[in-house]
XYZ file of C-alpha atoms in Angstrom:
667
model
C -0.059 -0.008 -0.064
C 2.933 2.364 0.690
C 4.216 1.864 -2.851
C 0.631 2.477 -4.275
C 0.415 5.704 -2.493
C 3.840 6.793 -3.744
C 2.866 5.969 -7.275
C -0.299 8.180 -7.016
C 1.332 10.943 -5.225
C 4.217 11.234 -7.718
C 1.919 11.019 -10.766
C -0.516 13.613 -9.348
C 2.523 16.053 -8.556
C 4.068 15.585 -11.967
C 0.672 16.186 -13.650
C 0.388 19.503 -11.777
C -2.799 18.547 -9.895
C -1.412 20.059 -6.724
C 0.503 22.926 -8.285
C 0.844 23.876 -12.019
C 4.112 25.756 -11.520
C 5.858 23.623 -8.693
C 5.761 20.017 -9.866
C 8.159 18.863 -7.140
C 7.766 16.283 -4.557
C 10.063 15.255 -1.707
C 9.694 11.628 -0.426
C 11.037 9.833 2.470
C 10.266 6.097 2.197
C 11.548 3.409 4.459
C 13.441 0.425 3.314
C 11.448 -2.061 1.465
C 8.863 0.320 0.060
C 10.150 -0.206 -3.510
C 10.845 3.405 -4.392
C 12.647 2.619 -7.717
C 9.471 0.957 -9.086
C 7.276 3.615 -7.534
C 8.922 6.598 -9.229
C 9.354 4.630 -12.533
C 5.524 4.091 -12.662
C 4.849 7.537 -11.461
C 7.019 9.357 -13.817
C 7.986 7.609 -17.066
C 4.436 7.012 -18.534
C 3.767 10.731 -18.017
C 7.163 11.824 -19.420
C 6.657 9.727 -22.607
C 3.137 11.308 -23.058
C 4.613 14.834 -22.652
C 7.803 14.119 -24.750
C 9.989 14.877 -21.740
C 13.177 13.135 -20.795
C 13.502 11.484 -17.438
C 16.867 12.062 -15.585
C 17.521 9.610 -12.760
C 20.412 10.921 -10.540
C 21.994 8.646 -7.883
C 24.897 8.906 -5.403
C 26.264 5.550 -5.946
C 27.271 3.164 -8.824
C 25.575 0.434 -7.013
C 22.143 1.965 -7.508
C 22.820 2.903 -11.073
C 23.608 -0.705 -12.099
C 20.518 -1.843 -9.957
C 18.515 0.439 -12.208
C 19.983 -0.651 -15.409
C 20.403 -4.372 -14.741
C 17.337 -5.063 -12.594
C 14.602 -2.276 -12.046
C 14.248 -0.700 -15.400
C 14.282 -4.029 -17.357
C 11.600 -5.362 -14.986
C 9.459 -2.276 -15.297
C 9.770 -2.305 -19.097
C 8.770 -5.941 -19.217
C 5.668 -5.835 -17.174
C 4.431 -2.314 -17.902
C 4.785 -3.061 -21.687
C 5.976 0.623 -22.126
C 8.363 1.261 -24.998
C 11.191 3.251 -23.652
C 14.958 3.274 -23.827
C 17.463 3.870 -20.979
C 21.219 3.940 -20.234
C 23.935 5.136 -17.850
C 25.358 8.443 -18.889
C 28.898 8.888 -17.488
C 31.189 11.878 -16.957
C 33.827 12.455 -19.578
C 36.611 11.250 -17.358
C 35.311 7.718 -17.706
C 36.256 7.560 -21.407
C 39.419 7.284 -23.224
C 40.204 9.877 -25.854
C 40.728 8.216 -29.379
C 43.313 10.639 -30.538
C 45.307 10.389 -27.442
C 45.122 6.541 -27.689
C 46.257 6.851 -31.371
C 49.200 9.062 -30.207
C 50.550 6.120 -28.005
C 49.633 3.421 -30.734
C 51.576 5.421 -33.419
C 54.403 6.607 -31.216
C 53.526 10.303 -31.584
C 53.373 10.555 -27.641
C 57.111 10.916 -27.779
C 56.501 14.439 -29.023
C 54.501 15.417 -25.882
C 56.357 17.337 -23.294
C 55.202 15.494 -20.181
C 57.417 17.712 -17.896
C 55.667 20.686 -19.320
C 52.320 19.046 -18.331
C 53.683 18.135 -14.863
C 52.807 14.479 -15.732
C 55.010 11.503 -15.208
C 55.785 9.984 -18.531
C 54.495 6.378 -18.933
C 56.909 3.641 -17.966
C 57.217 0.476 -20.066
C 54.416 -1.306 -18.177
C 52.028 1.732 -18.772
C 53.072 2.027 -22.450
C 52.294 -1.723 -22.985
C 48.751 -1.352 -21.446
C 48.101 1.781 -23.539
C 49.016 -0.117 -26.714
C 46.860 -3.005 -25.523
C 43.749 -0.615 -24.919
C 44.240 1.171 -28.334
C 44.497 -2.182 -30.151
C 41.318 -3.469 -28.284
C 39.357 -0.295 -29.237
C 40.407 -0.462 -32.876
C 39.377 -4.106 -33.235
C 35.995 -3.396 -31.556
C 36.948 -5.547 -28.468
C 36.595 -2.531 -26.117
C 34.331 0.420 -26.214
C 36.642 3.089 -24.543
C 34.850 3.116 -21.221
C 37.199 2.698 -18.382
C 34.693 0.652 -16.334
C 34.171 -1.875 -19.033
C 37.893 -2.950 -19.155
C 38.241 -6.412 -17.502
C 40.933 -5.389 -15.064
C 41.654 -2.229 -13.094
C 43.311 0.646 -15.210
C 45.837 2.468 -12.811
C 44.942 6.141 -12.571
C 48.434 7.151 -13.478
C 48.186 5.284 -16.806
C 44.515 6.322 -17.493
C 45.375 10.175 -17.061
C 47.516 9.809 -20.251
C 44.518 9.050 -22.430
C 41.441 10.203 -20.509
C 38.996 12.422 -22.544
C 39.029 16.030 -21.310
C 36.710 18.860 -22.467
C 39.525 21.233 -23.438
C 41.591 19.038 -25.755
C 38.530 17.463 -27.268
C 37.014 19.138 -30.360
C 34.306 17.822 -32.805
C 35.696 20.103 -35.329
C 38.294 17.487 -36.158
C 37.340 14.318 -37.779
C 39.402 12.265 -35.543
C 37.335 13.386 -32.395
C 33.803 12.812 -33.958
C 33.852 8.944 -33.492
C 35.556 8.944 -30.083
C 34.024 6.869 -27.244
C 32.852 10.004 -25.273
C 31.078 11.675 -28.294
C 29.533 8.222 -29.263
C 28.053 7.855 -25.876
C 26.880 11.475 -25.754
C 25.144 11.049 -29.246
C 23.001 8.391 -27.619
C 21.366 10.993 -25.179
C 19.095 12.336 -27.994
C 17.639 8.835 -28.450
C 17.171 7.833 -24.913
C 14.039 8.413 -22.880
C 15.612 7.911 -19.487
C 19.138 8.948 -18.485
C 20.785 7.548 -15.430
C 23.488 9.780 -14.140
C 25.259 10.603 -10.847
C 24.777 13.761 -8.697
C 28.149 15.160 -9.758
C 27.348 14.894 -13.564
C 23.974 16.554 -12.759
C 25.592 19.392 -11.127
C 28.292 19.773 -13.897
C 25.278 20.295 -16.306
C 23.437 22.737 -14.108
C 26.619 24.852 -13.467
C 26.941 25.140 -17.273
C 23.449 26.525 -17.455
C 21.554 23.021 -17.915
C 21.106 21.313 -21.276
C 24.745 21.300 -22.073
C 25.550 17.734 -21.130
C 22.255 16.313 -20.391
C 18.676 17.242 -21.667
C 17.508 20.896 -20.913
C 15.955 21.290 -17.501
C 12.636 22.536 -18.827
C 12.453 19.393 -20.967
C 13.458 17.135 -18.124
C 11.689 15.452 -15.161
C 14.328 14.846 -12.609
C 14.347 11.856 -10.145
C 16.907 12.384 -7.421
C 17.401 9.110 -5.588
C 19.649 8.937 -2.568
C 18.550 12.627 -2.194
C 20.123 13.100 1.260
C 23.561 13.292 -0.578
C 22.503 16.155 -2.707
C 23.492 19.167 -0.328
C 26.850 17.760 0.344
C 27.654 16.876 -3.242
C 26.578 20.417 -4.268
C 28.802 22.064 -1.627
C 31.909 20.028 -2.716
C 31.147 20.829 -6.284
C 31.046 24.621 -5.675
C 34.206 24.616 -3.694
C 37.621 25.606 -5.125
C 41.355 25.426 -3.858
C 44.672 26.044 -5.382
C 48.256 26.386 -4.037
C 50.665 29.368 -4.256
C 53.945 27.961 -4.980
C 52.759 24.981 -7.022
C 50.418 27.307 -9.133
C 53.425 29.615 -9.786
C 55.485 26.567 -11.081
C 53.090 25.530 -13.710
C 52.190 29.102 -14.675
C 55.924 29.697 -15.393
C 55.519 27.010 -18.161
C 52.711 28.868 -19.839
C 54.720 31.326 -21.982
C 56.686 28.326 -23.597
C 53.302 26.817 -24.706
C 52.170 30.242 -26.046
C 55.396 30.639 -28.091
C 54.957 27.018 -29.510
C 51.413 27.818 -30.546
C 52.441 31.195 -31.941
C 55.086 29.312 -34.130
C 52.553 26.657 -35.177
C 49.502 28.732 -35.941
C 49.466 30.631 -39.292
C 47.253 33.391 -38.292
C 48.724 36.757 -37.127
C 46.247 36.854 -34.279
C 48.326 34.459 -32.308
C 51.215 36.932 -32.101
C 49.243 39.373 -30.067
C 47.624 36.728 -27.766
C 51.130 35.148 -27.076
C 52.683 38.509 -26.219
C 49.812 39.347 -23.902
C 50.216 35.892 -22.090
C 53.847 36.630 -21.525
C 52.914 40.122 -20.008
C 50.069 38.864 -17.802
C 51.962 35.607 -16.745
C 54.751 37.790 -15.440
C 52.309 40.026 -13.365
C 50.310 36.961 -12.161
C 53.419 35.033 -11.283
C 54.831 37.999 -9.327
C 51.449 38.343 -7.299
C 51.516 34.576 -6.613
C 55.226 34.598 -5.470
C 54.503 37.721 -3.389
C 51.565 35.992 -1.698
C 53.651 32.866 -1.071
C 56.480 34.974 0.517
C 54.011 36.963 2.634
C 52.494 33.567 4.021
C 56.015 32.340 4.695
C 57.036 35.531 6.619
C 53.839 35.437 8.734
C 53.767 31.683 9.028
C 54.272 31.619 12.825
C 51.620 34.233 13.432
C 49.088 32.805 11.123
C 49.401 28.983 11.975
C 49.528 29.102 15.792
C 46.804 26.543 16.363
C 48.132 24.008 13.705
C 48.571 23.555 9.895
C 45.120 24.955 8.987
C 43.885 28.560 9.443
C 40.259 29.344 8.833
C 39.232 32.952 8.557
C 36.404 34.017 10.985
C 33.335 35.072 9.086
C 35.278 34.404 5.885
C 36.984 37.847 6.253
C 40.496 37.866 4.874
C 43.397 40.108 6.181
C 43.879 43.233 4.161
C 46.942 41.954 2.473
C 45.370 38.702 1.307
C 42.253 40.612 0.102
C 44.739 42.905 -1.966
C 46.258 39.789 -3.523
C 42.918 38.474 -4.375
C 41.834 41.789 -6.017
C 44.917 41.552 -8.150
C 44.732 37.824 -9.053
C 41.039 37.422 -9.821
C 41.216 39.689 -12.942
C 44.563 38.656 -14.189
C 43.713 34.880 -13.870
C 40.361 35.675 -15.644
C 42.455 37.409 -18.470
C 44.762 34.530 -18.916
C 41.803 32.069 -19.037
C 40.405 34.066 -21.748
C 43.514 34.368 -23.754
C 44.039 30.424 -23.549
C 40.478 30.009 -24.597
C 41.240 32.359 -27.572
C 44.331 30.105 -28.490
C 42.128 27.038 -28.350
C 39.627 28.509 -30.641
C 42.374 29.472 -33.240
C 43.723 25.967 -32.970
C 40.414 24.323 -33.395
C 39.849 26.557 -36.600
C 43.020 25.756 -38.328
C 42.940 21.887 -37.295
C 39.374 21.776 -38.760
C 40.401 23.394 -41.950
C 43.368 21.082 -42.214
C 45.862 24.041 -42.091
C 47.580 21.954 -39.226
C 47.863 18.414 -39.308
C 46.162 16.140 -36.705
C 49.675 14.717 -35.574
C 50.858 18.349 -34.975
C 47.514 19.560 -33.293
C 46.799 16.664 -31.051
C 49.909 17.243 -28.572
C 49.042 20.874 -28.497
C 45.370 20.235 -27.810
C 46.544 18.096 -24.844
C 48.988 20.627 -23.500
C 46.526 23.630 -23.964
C 43.679 21.642 -22.261
C 45.851 20.865 -19.280
C 46.546 24.616 -18.767
C 42.968 25.759 -19.266
C 41.783 23.314 -16.734
C 44.428 24.484 -14.208
C 43.634 28.154 -14.966
C 39.888 27.677 -14.587
C 40.437 26.239 -11.057
C 43.008 29.039 -10.175
C 40.635 31.857 -11.439
C 37.681 30.194 -9.471
C 39.574 30.168 -6.296
C 40.886 33.923 -6.544
C 37.431 35.032 -7.906
C 35.688 33.586 -4.825
C 38.273 34.945 -2.553
C 37.880 38.494 -3.941
C 34.051 38.385 -3.549
C 32.874 41.093 -1.018
C 30.607 39.530 1.658
C 26.901 39.986 1.160
C 24.727 41.136 4.086
C 21.975 38.857 3.021
C 23.778 35.684 1.911
C 25.954 33.576 4.366
C 29.755 34.147 3.847
C 31.921 31.600 2.075
C 34.225 29.524 4.241
C 37.917 30.605 3.557
C 40.810 28.777 4.781
C 44.554 27.916 4.270
C 46.332 24.691 4.773
C 50.110 24.206 5.080
C 51.236 21.618 2.552
C 54.551 19.860 3.036
C 56.258 18.627 -0.070
C 59.629 17.365 -1.101
C 60.573 20.827 -2.214
C 59.523 22.383 1.205
C 56.299 24.126 2.278
C 53.502 25.264 0.086
C 50.140 26.826 1.080
C 46.726 25.509 -0.153
C 44.167 28.197 -0.270
C 40.430 26.967 -0.362
C 37.006 28.249 -0.304
C 33.508 26.631 -0.163
C 30.087 27.971 0.272
C 28.403 26.932 3.528
C 24.859 26.845 2.226
C 23.900 25.738 -1.361
C 20.158 26.054 -1.451
C 20.207 29.190 -3.601
C 22.225 27.426 -6.375
C 19.780 24.410 -6.447
C 16.748 26.750 -6.295
C 18.082 28.881 -9.186
C 19.519 26.235 -11.505
C 17.200 23.349 -10.794
C 13.873 23.822 -9.039
C 13.059 27.021 -10.930
C 13.889 25.514 -14.309
C 12.755 21.842 -14.289
C 9.645 20.391 -15.728
C 9.397 18.340 -12.606
C 11.356 16.728 -9.812
C 11.179 13.754 -7.312
C 13.591 13.756 -4.553
C 13.672 10.540 -2.578
C 15.488 8.782 0.080
C 15.014 6.466 3.119
C 16.319 9.337 5.334
C 15.393 12.820 4.371
C 13.588 13.875 7.592
C 15.508 14.880 10.717
C 13.584 14.564 14.004
C 10.527 13.464 11.822
C 10.349 16.926 9.884
C 11.429 17.816 6.513
C 12.514 21.467 7.668
C 16.198 20.797 7.883
C 16.488 19.187 4.334
C 14.105 21.698 2.824
C 16.528 24.644 3.979
C 19.699 22.706 2.755
C 18.313 22.190 -0.758
C 16.724 25.548 -1.166
C 12.970 24.780 -1.213
C 10.799 27.280 0.549
C 7.867 26.637 2.990
C 4.463 26.693 1.296
C 5.988 26.959 -2.264
C 3.847 24.292 -3.694
C 6.327 21.386 -3.135
C 4.641 18.194 -1.918
C 6.169 16.329 1.121
C 5.472 12.719 1.398
C 6.518 10.373 4.246
C 5.773 6.645 4.142
C 6.810 4.061 6.508
C 8.496 0.876 5.523
C 6.251 -2.106 5.203
C 8.305 -4.207 7.604
C 6.830 -5.461 10.814
C 9.156 -3.755 13.199
C 7.153 -4.528 16.375
C 7.239 -8.296 15.556
C 10.571 -8.731 13.881
C 13.012 -6.471 15.822
C 13.825 -4.887 19.209
C 15.423 -1.703 20.361
C 17.338 -2.631 23.475
C 18.952 0.019 25.664
C 20.877 -1.520 28.369
C 21.989 0.262 31.514
C 25.166 2.366 31.083
C 26.817 3.895 34.143
C 28.634 6.523 31.854
C 27.576 8.797 29.115
C 29.855 8.873 26.018
C 31.466 12.193 27.112
C 32.778 10.557 30.329
C 36.480 9.488 30.463
C 35.508 5.967 31.461
C 33.109 5.409 28.633
C 35.471 3.139 26.635
C 35.989 0.958 29.855
C 32.168 0.861 30.196
C 31.911 -0.611 26.496
C 34.671 -2.977 27.108
C 32.599 -4.518 30.036
C 29.267 -4.329 28.207
C 30.059 -5.557 24.679
C 31.161 -9.213 25.235
C 27.723 -10.020 26.947
C 25.840 -8.362 23.968
C 27.870 -10.358 21.384
C 27.786 -13.675 23.118
C 25.474 -16.268 21.554
C 24.761 -14.117 18.408
C 25.710 -15.321 15.045
C 26.047 -12.075 13.052
C 26.790 -8.752 14.814
C 27.909 -5.205 13.512
C 29.216 -2.698 16.187
C 29.315 0.919 15.181
C 31.642 3.538 16.600
C 31.791 7.236 16.195
C 35.619 7.358 16.213
C 38.426 5.292 14.923
C 40.722 5.516 18.134
C 37.702 4.238 20.336
C 36.888 1.388 18.040
C 40.507 0.243 17.850
C 41.104 0.614 21.777
C 37.901 -1.327 22.534
C 38.658 -3.945 19.871
C 42.165 -4.501 21.136
C 40.912 -4.802 24.797
C 38.202 -7.220 23.995
C 40.279 -9.395 21.761
C 42.863 -9.613 24.638
C 40.398 -10.455 27.334
C 37.939 -12.675 25.406
C 38.182 -15.337 22.734
C 36.397 -13.229 20.170
C 37.623 -12.858 16.607
C 36.849 -9.371 15.202
C 36.706 -7.979 11.669
C 37.899 -4.437 12.375
C 37.541 -1.696 9.723
C 40.894 -0.517 8.615
C 42.595 -4.004 9.034
C 41.443 -4.941 5.589
C 39.292 -3.455 2.792
C 35.531 -3.075 3.318
C 34.880 -5.543 0.653
C 37.180 -8.205 2.118
C 35.546 -7.674 5.568
C 32.075 -8.291 4.132
C 33.244 -11.409 2.268
C 34.994 -12.787 5.294
C 31.822 -12.054 7.570
C 29.477 -13.880 5.000
C 32.003 -16.748 4.556
C 31.902 -17.348 8.423
C 28.067 -17.126 8.677
C 27.731 -19.602 5.854
C 30.058 -21.894 7.624
C 27.874 -21.667 10.730
C 30.459 -19.686 12.753
C 29.621 -16.325 14.510
C 31.100 -13.112 12.932
C 31.536 -9.646 14.371
C 32.268 -6.543 12.374
C 33.582 -3.425 14.227
C 33.109 -0.342 11.960
C 32.709 3.514 11.984
C 30.229 5.884 10.093
C 30.993 4.371 6.623
C 29.572 1.037 7.723
C 26.287 2.645 8.964
C 25.214 3.611 5.572
C 24.876 1.572 2.250
C 25.757 -1.695 3.927
C 23.330 -4.418 2.762
C 23.591 -7.677 4.900
C 20.281 -9.354 4.616
C 18.816 -12.246 6.646
C 21.144 -14.326 8.623
C 24.119 -12.078 7.732
C 23.114 -9.335 10.221
C 20.813 -9.840 13.271
C 22.516 -7.844 15.888
C 23.418 -4.118 15.387
C 25.028 -2.239 18.340
C 25.412 1.471 18.245
C 27.862 2.616 20.820
C 27.017 6.335 20.661
C 24.722 8.895 18.994
C 26.810 9.818 15.647
C 27.313 13.488 16.463
C 29.659 14.981 13.988
C 32.295 17.193 15.576
C 32.614 20.401 13.391
C 36.248 19.938 12.563
C 36.278 20.775 8.890
C 36.649 24.534 8.097
C 33.176 24.455 6.167
C 31.488 22.904 9.259
C 33.143 25.437 11.625
C 32.149 28.294 9.378
C 28.577 27.051 9.234
C 28.229 26.772 13.046
C 29.863 30.276 13.284
C 27.290 31.840 10.882
C 24.306 30.181 12.720
C 25.671 31.577 16.091
C 26.122 35.082 14.623
C 22.504 35.333 13.710
C 21.454 34.256 17.269
C 20.892 30.501 16.454
C 22.138 27.413 18.309
C 24.437 25.424 16.137
C 24.058 22.264 18.164
C 20.261 22.160 17.978
C 20.233 23.430 14.378
C 23.030 21.403 12.760
C 24.287 18.733 15.077
C 21.080 17.314 16.377
C 19.305 17.014 13.116
C 22.385 15.496 11.290
C 22.911 13.011 14.145
C 19.286 12.031 14.164
C 19.511 11.184 10.340
C 22.571 9.309 10.922
C 21.176 7.248 13.756
C 18.122 6.258 11.578
C 20.575 5.107 8.829
C 22.581 3.158 11.253
C 19.296 1.368 12.607
C 18.488 0.702 8.908
C 21.259 -1.790 8.600
C 19.171 -4.346 10.605
C 15.983 -5.192 8.589
C 16.705 -5.379 4.891
C 13.941 -7.668 3.842
C 10.428 -8.316 5.103
C 11.445 -11.638 6.866
C 14.631 -10.361 8.556
C 14.656 -10.318 12.388
C 17.082 -9.152 15.058
C 17.930 -6.370 17.461
C 19.375 -2.862 17.650
C 21.394 -2.124 20.711
C 22.061 1.674 21.785
C 24.732 2.181 24.275
C 24.273 5.976 24.584
C 22.123 6.976 27.610
C 21.755 10.539 26.262
C 18.717 9.203 24.236
C 16.983 8.960 27.775
C 18.827 11.720 29.703
C 18.964 14.731 27.419
C 16.233 16.983 26.276
C 16.987 16.176 22.555
C 17.091 12.435 23.338
C 13.337 11.945 22.946
C 12.869 13.508 19.584
C 15.742 11.364 18.405
C 14.166 8.243 19.942
C 10.728 9.021 18.436
C 12.418 9.429 15.087
C 13.735 5.745 14.903
C 11.701 3.057 13.405
C 8.955 1.608 15.585
C 10.878 -1.293 17.097
C 9.580 -3.215 20.134
C 11.404 -1.329 22.946
C 13.374 -2.779 25.853
C 14.661 0.205 27.826
C 16.587 -0.886 31.124
C 16.601 2.768 32.583
């Protein structure tokens, strides 16, 4: 019935029954509801009737594969709807045909790898690159990194990866490349399956540049709880001072090379201007580096990371930003001008492909670097707005073989305005769904994060899981003498855990910190004959495989893990019957962005703990509890060893937000 309700509500929202303008619904649906099938049935028939594309965006490759291999074929078969679908990947997953040809034909010897700050491929890498080119040419490989039978090392892949700056359809050699052939399919597809990063890349370009245009698309954003963080990461920028100057010093050499190669006289003026602006920009970067070195002791009193309060820079750094924002912008424009000139002459056949390809590769490398450098200094030069929250700005000390460098970084602390402007205002419709979108049983926290307004026509739907929590699972809170903030809490855990693990076949014990997990694991292994699978001792996949192997052999197995094991871990049935949560997963605001966000809330009279920490911890606690029941017949118990759920004022709200387990509370 929950799935039926979702289908109806999604269809009514997308048809404009609730609001003709705002066809957006936000859905929290518990595990086992069948969200994928519900949104397919609620959206795809309507999109087909309206000649709209459906863009399904997910956070993980696992869900993308589940959609293409299982859910969408199942839906197509039984709905008898005629529609096409495929995964659309980012450019970096595809090989560049012309770069592969360079290695196959020996032209790569002409590439100045030192100029590109790249390590030349060794003999093993060259052998693999030849093999890849041969497999592609004989149609045994499609140029997709993920479809090659073994792992291609990143250092090898970077020599042939497709990049937007060195790729031009003006040249015949680029038209049949793996990336463009994959992109050409978009026009024919009804349903595009993408990840959140690719979706944001398209939106940043204005929408419709990579994917279908927003006003011609209905978006389904699955695993929607990841969207705010991915958006924030996408909008961030960082660059070094000394490192940037090193590659910038190589730029005039490339400008001269292009000036000699291009036949047009326009290249002369561009090349000379690059020389002049590079000198000015390099001097400013060097001056900034020297200033940071001279003031190192004063600036980095509290460690190797300095965050500027309220995003306000010292006057000297503000002046550097004011100088570097326009000069890096001019250099970017000049490099793009050279790129256009090179494209024109290559397309007309004035320059041969063998001569153009290495130049495209070098030029693309520098444009990419310059875009990032300009983004950093442009954001650092922005004057703080009274209405919008300030950007987080910080500097980290980076130790290299050559000495010390400084990494300058910036990130927005709130991204709702970007999503509101680029996505919600432009799209034909949107469904945002996840098993955990509410915090403390309300959508308010998520709504603010993604830039949706109260009473703006957006529909909010919350449906429970169809699982019988009362019959199948128990929430147990045994008596603990200490709260997690007490010095003897680890000792209390060491006393309690063996009894809670004894006689249980499949257990997962979740910790909020690595050090506590390792300390408790060491003590328990020493005192009791318990074999533990501890995160960090081997890979996540290896731990899961060992765990399943033990259970299949009829032996008990215990996993000790941290936050990464509390989300996305699927151990159904006998593989997990006992989930122990040692403490409420409060995130300590240690990153500069989190600190800046807390500071901003405090500055406007709010309480960062209640507004940020509690809602976030509540969501994480629900996710952790969600590891237990994965199918309707699963059974087991969740044990929480944090008495603050009982003793603190916020505890009741957190407890009420958990699934409706049968409760056994010893307090």
